[in-house]
């Protein structure tokens, strides 16, 4: 990202964000379940499971997305 040419920087920046988004979702979900757990622990459990599920689905989506975009870039 930092050493590449303009076209490489463009693709590297997009790839960096698609790798960071699942971690951001996970961090926000964990923080949210922690805040819910401070009031009542029974509310934190389902929210924590939902956080894991959404993070997993988003990570799989972006994993496949990056493979498809990588193939498109290499084929150009």
Coordinates of C-alpha atoms in Angstrom, one line a residue:
X1 CA 0.0 0.0 0.0
X2 CA 2.7 2.5 1.0
X3 CA 5.3 1.6 -1.7
X4 CA 3.1 0.7 -4.7
X5 CA 2.2 2.7 -7.7
X6 CA -1.2 4.6 -8.0
X7 CA -3.1 1.6 -9.4
X8 CA -1.7 -0.7 -6.8
X9 CA -2.4 1.7 -4.0
X10 CA -6.0 1.9 -5.1
X11 CA -6.5 -1.9 -4.9
X12 CA -4.4 -2.2 -1.8
X13 CA -6.5 0.4 0.1
X14 CA -9.7 -1.4 -0.9
X15 CA -8.2 -4.7 0.2
X16 CA -7.0 -3.3 3.5
X17 CA -10.5 -2.0 4.3
X18 CA -12.2 -5.2 3.4
X19 CA -9.8 -7.0 5.8
X20 CA -10.4 -4.5 8.6
X21 CA -14.2 -4.3 8.4
X22 CA -14.8 -7.7 10.1
X23 CA -12.5 -6.8 12.9
X24 CA -14.3 -3.5 13.4
X25 CA -17.7 -5.2 13.4
X26 CA -16.4 -7.7 16.0
X27 CA -15.0 -5.0 18.2
X28 CA -18.2 -3.0 18.2
X29 CA -20.2 -6.2 18.9
X30 CA -18.0 -7.2 21.8
X31 CA -18.2 -3.7 23.2
X32 CA -21.9 -3.6 22.8
X33 CA -22.4 -7.0 24.5
X34 CA -20.1 -5.9 27.3
X35 CA -22.2 -2.8 27.8
X36 CA -25.4 -4.9 27.8
X37 CA -23.8 -7.4 30.2
X38 CA -23.1 -4.7 32.7
X39 CA -26.8 -4.2 33.3
X40 CA -28.1 -7.8 32.9
X41 CA -26.0 -10.8 31.9
X42 CA -28.9 -12.5 30.2
X43 CA -29.1 -9.8 27.5
X44 CA -25.5 -10.1 26.6
X45 CA -25.6 -13.8 25.5
X46 CA -27.8 -13.5 22.5
X47 CA -26.1 -10.3 21.4
X48 CA -22.7 -12.0 21.7
X49 CA -23.9 -14.9 19.6
X50 CA -25.3 -12.5 17.0
X51 CA -21.9 -10.7 17.0
X52 CA -20.1 -13.9 16.2
X53 CA -22.5 -14.9 13.5
X54 CA -22.5 -11.5 11.8
X55 CA -18.7 -11.3 12.0
X56 CA -18.3 -14.7 10.5
X57 CA -20.7 -14.0 7.6
X58 CA -19.1 -10.7 6.8
X59 CA -15.6 -12.2 7.0
X60 CA -16.6 -15.0 4.6
X61 CA -18.2 -12.5 2.3
X62 CA -15.1 -10.3 2.1
X63 CA -12.9 -13.4 1.8
X64 CA -14.7 -14.5 -1.3
X65 CA -15.0 -10.9 -2.5
X66 CA -11.2 -10.4 -2.3
X67 CA -10.6 -13.6 -4.2
X68 CA -12.9 -12.5 -7.0
X69 CA -11.4 -9.0 -7.2
X70 CA -7.9 -10.4 -7.1
X71 CA -8.7 -12.7 -10.1
X72 CA -10.2 -9.8 -12.0
X73 CA -7.1 -7.6 -11.4
X74 CA -4.8 -10.4 -12.5
X75 CA -6.8 -11.1 -15.6
X76 CA -6.7 -7.5 -16.8

